[in-house]
mmCIF file of C-alpha atoms in Angstrom:
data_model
loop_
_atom_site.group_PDB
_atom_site.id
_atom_site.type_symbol
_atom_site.label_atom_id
_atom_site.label_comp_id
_atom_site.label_asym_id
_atom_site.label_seq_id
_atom_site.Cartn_x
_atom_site.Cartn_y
_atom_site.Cartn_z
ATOM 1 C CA UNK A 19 -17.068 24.427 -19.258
ATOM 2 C CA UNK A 20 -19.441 22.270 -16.740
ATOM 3 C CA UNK A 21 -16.868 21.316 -13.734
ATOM 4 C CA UNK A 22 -18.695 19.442 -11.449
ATOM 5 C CA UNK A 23 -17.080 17.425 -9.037
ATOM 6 C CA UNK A 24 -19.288 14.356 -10.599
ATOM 7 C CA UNK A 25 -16.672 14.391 -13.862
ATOM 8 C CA UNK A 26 -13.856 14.511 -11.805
ATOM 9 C CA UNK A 27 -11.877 11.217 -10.822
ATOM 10 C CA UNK A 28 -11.877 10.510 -7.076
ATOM 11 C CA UNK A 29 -8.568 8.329 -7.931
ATOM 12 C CA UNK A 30 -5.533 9.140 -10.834
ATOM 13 C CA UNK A 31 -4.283 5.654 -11.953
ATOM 14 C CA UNK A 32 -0.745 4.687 -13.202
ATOM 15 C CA UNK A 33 0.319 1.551 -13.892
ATOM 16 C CA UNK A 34 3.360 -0.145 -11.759
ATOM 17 C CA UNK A 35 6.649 0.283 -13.543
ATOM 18 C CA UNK A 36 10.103 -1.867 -12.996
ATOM 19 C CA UNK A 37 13.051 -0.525 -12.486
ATOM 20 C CA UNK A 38 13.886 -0.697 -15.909
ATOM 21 C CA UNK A 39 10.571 1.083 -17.432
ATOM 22 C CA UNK A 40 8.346 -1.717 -18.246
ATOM 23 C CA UNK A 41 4.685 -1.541 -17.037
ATOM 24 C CA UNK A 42 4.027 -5.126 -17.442
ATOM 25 C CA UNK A 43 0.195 -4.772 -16.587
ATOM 26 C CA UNK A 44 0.011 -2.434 -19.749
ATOM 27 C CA UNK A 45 1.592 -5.041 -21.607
ATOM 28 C CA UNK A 46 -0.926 -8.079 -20.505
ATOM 29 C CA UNK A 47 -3.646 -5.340 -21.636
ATOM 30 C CA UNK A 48 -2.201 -4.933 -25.071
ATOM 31 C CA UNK A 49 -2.573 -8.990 -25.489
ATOM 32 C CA UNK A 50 -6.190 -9.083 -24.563
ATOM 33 C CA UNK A 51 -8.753 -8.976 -26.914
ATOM 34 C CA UNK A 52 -10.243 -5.667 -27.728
ATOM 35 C CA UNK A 53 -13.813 -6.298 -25.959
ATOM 36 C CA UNK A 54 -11.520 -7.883 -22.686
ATOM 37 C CA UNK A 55 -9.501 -4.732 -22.354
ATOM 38 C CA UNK A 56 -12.415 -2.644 -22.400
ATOM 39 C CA UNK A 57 -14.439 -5.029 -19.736
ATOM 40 C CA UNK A 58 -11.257 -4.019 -17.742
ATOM 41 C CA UNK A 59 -10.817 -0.092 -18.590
ATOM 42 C CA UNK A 60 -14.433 0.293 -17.409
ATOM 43 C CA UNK A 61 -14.430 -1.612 -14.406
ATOM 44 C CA UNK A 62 -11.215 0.577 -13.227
ATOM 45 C CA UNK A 63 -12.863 3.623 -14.498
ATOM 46 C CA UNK A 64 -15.606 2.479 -11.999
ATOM 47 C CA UNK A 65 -13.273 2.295 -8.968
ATOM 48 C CA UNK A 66 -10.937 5.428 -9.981
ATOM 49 C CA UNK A 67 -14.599 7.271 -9.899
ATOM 50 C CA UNK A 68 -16.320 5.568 -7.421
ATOM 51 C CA UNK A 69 -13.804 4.984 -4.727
ATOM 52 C CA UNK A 70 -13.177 3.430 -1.953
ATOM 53 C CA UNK A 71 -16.040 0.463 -3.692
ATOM 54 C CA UNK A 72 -16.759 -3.134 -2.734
ATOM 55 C CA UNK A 73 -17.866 -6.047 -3.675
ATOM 56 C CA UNK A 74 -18.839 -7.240 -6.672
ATOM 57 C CA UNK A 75 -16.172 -5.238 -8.730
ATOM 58 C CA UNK A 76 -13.677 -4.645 -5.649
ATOM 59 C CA UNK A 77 -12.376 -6.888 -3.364
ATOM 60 C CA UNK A 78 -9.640 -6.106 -0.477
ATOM 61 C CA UNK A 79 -7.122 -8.548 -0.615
ATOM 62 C CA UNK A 80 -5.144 -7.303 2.564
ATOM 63 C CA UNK A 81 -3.881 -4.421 4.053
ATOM 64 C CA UNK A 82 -2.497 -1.731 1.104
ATOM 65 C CA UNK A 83 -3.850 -4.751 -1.763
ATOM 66 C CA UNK A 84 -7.162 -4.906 -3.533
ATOM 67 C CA UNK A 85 -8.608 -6.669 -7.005
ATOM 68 C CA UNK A 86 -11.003 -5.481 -10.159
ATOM 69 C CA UNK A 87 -13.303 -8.173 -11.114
ATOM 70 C CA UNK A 88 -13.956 -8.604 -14.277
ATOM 71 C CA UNK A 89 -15.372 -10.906 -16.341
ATOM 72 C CA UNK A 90 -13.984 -11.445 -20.127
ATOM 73 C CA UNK A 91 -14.148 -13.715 -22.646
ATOM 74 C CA UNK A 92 -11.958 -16.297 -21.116
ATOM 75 C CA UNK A 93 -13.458 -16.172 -17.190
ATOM 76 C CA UNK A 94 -12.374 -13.939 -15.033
ATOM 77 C CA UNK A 95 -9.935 -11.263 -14.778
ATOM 78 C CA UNK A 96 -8.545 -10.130 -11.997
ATOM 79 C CA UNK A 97 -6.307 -6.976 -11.700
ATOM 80 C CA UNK A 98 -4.328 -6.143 -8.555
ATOM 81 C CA UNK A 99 -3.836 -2.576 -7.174
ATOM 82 C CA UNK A 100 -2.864 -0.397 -4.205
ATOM 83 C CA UNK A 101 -3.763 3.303 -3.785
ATOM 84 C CA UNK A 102 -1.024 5.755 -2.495
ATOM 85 C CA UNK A 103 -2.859 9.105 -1.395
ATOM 86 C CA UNK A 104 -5.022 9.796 -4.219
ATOM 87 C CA UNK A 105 -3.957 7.182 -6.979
ATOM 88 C CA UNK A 106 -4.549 3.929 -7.790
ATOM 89 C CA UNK A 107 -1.359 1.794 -8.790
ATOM 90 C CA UNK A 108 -2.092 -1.430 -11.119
ATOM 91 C CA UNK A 109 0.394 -3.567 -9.877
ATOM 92 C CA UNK A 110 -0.508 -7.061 -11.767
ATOM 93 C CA UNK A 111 -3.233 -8.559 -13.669
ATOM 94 C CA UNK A 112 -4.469 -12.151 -14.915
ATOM 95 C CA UNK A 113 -7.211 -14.300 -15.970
ATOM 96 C CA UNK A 114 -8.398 -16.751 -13.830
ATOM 97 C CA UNK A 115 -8.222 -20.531 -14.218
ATOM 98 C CA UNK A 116 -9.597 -21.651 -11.615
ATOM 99 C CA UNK A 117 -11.898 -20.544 -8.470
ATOM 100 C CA UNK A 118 -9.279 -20.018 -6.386
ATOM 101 C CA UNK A 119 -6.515 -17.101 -7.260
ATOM 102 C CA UNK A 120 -3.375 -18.862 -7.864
ATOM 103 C CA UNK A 121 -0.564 -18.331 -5.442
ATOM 104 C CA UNK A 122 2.030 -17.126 -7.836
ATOM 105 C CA UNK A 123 -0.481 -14.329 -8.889
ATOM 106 C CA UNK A 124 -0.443 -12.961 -5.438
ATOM 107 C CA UNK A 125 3.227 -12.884 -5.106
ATOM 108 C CA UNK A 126 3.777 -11.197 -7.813
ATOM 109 C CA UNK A 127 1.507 -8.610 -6.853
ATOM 110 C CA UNK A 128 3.229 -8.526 -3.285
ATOM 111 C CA UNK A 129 6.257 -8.242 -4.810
ATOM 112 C CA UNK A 130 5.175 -4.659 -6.982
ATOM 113 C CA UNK A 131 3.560 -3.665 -3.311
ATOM 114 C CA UNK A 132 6.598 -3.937 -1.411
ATOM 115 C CA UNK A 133 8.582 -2.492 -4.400
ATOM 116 C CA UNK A 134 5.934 0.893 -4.596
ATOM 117 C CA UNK A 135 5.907 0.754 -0.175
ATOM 118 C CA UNK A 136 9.640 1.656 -0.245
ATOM 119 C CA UNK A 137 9.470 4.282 -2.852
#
């Protein structure tokens, strides 16, 4: 077997989980169409191999928060993350209405942060 560092993720990802066992970012996925929740996987995939990455797929938010961009059917999506040591945590994901990212969005993506910070 070939084991080249070039196959191997730089980043592991997970996706956030509440306290009671949902991973609501996996669940927004599963509602997407088919062709939107690969447009996602890949750009991930890009940052889990190519990381740290910036713009136009990444985008720091602030400290510990960044964003995929990627585009799908609908506009935009936009899919928020941290990275603890050496993987990548989804926190919260949506598709963008408008140009600028609605405040809401963000706090619920705080909100996971804080949550994974005092883990």
């Amino acid at each position: 077997m070939n084991n080249n560092d070039e196959s191997k993720p730089i980043l592991n990802v997970v996706f956030y989980k509440t306290e009671s066992g949902n991973e609501p970012v996996r669940e927004w996925l599963k509602d997407l169409p088919k062709a939107d929740r690969l447009a996602i996987g890949e750009d991930i995939k890009t940052a889990q191999y190519g990381w740290p990455l910036g713009m136009p797929i990444i985008r720091k938010i602030e400290r510990g928060l960044w964003e995929v961009r990627s585009h799908v059917t609908a506009g935009i999506a936009r899919v928020f993350f941290t990275v603890v040591e050496s993987t990548m945590i989804i926190l919260h994901g949506f598709v963008k209405k408008s140009q600028k990212t609605p405040q809401n969005e963000l706090d619920t993506a705080r909100r996971r942060l804080n949550n994974v910070e005092k883990e």
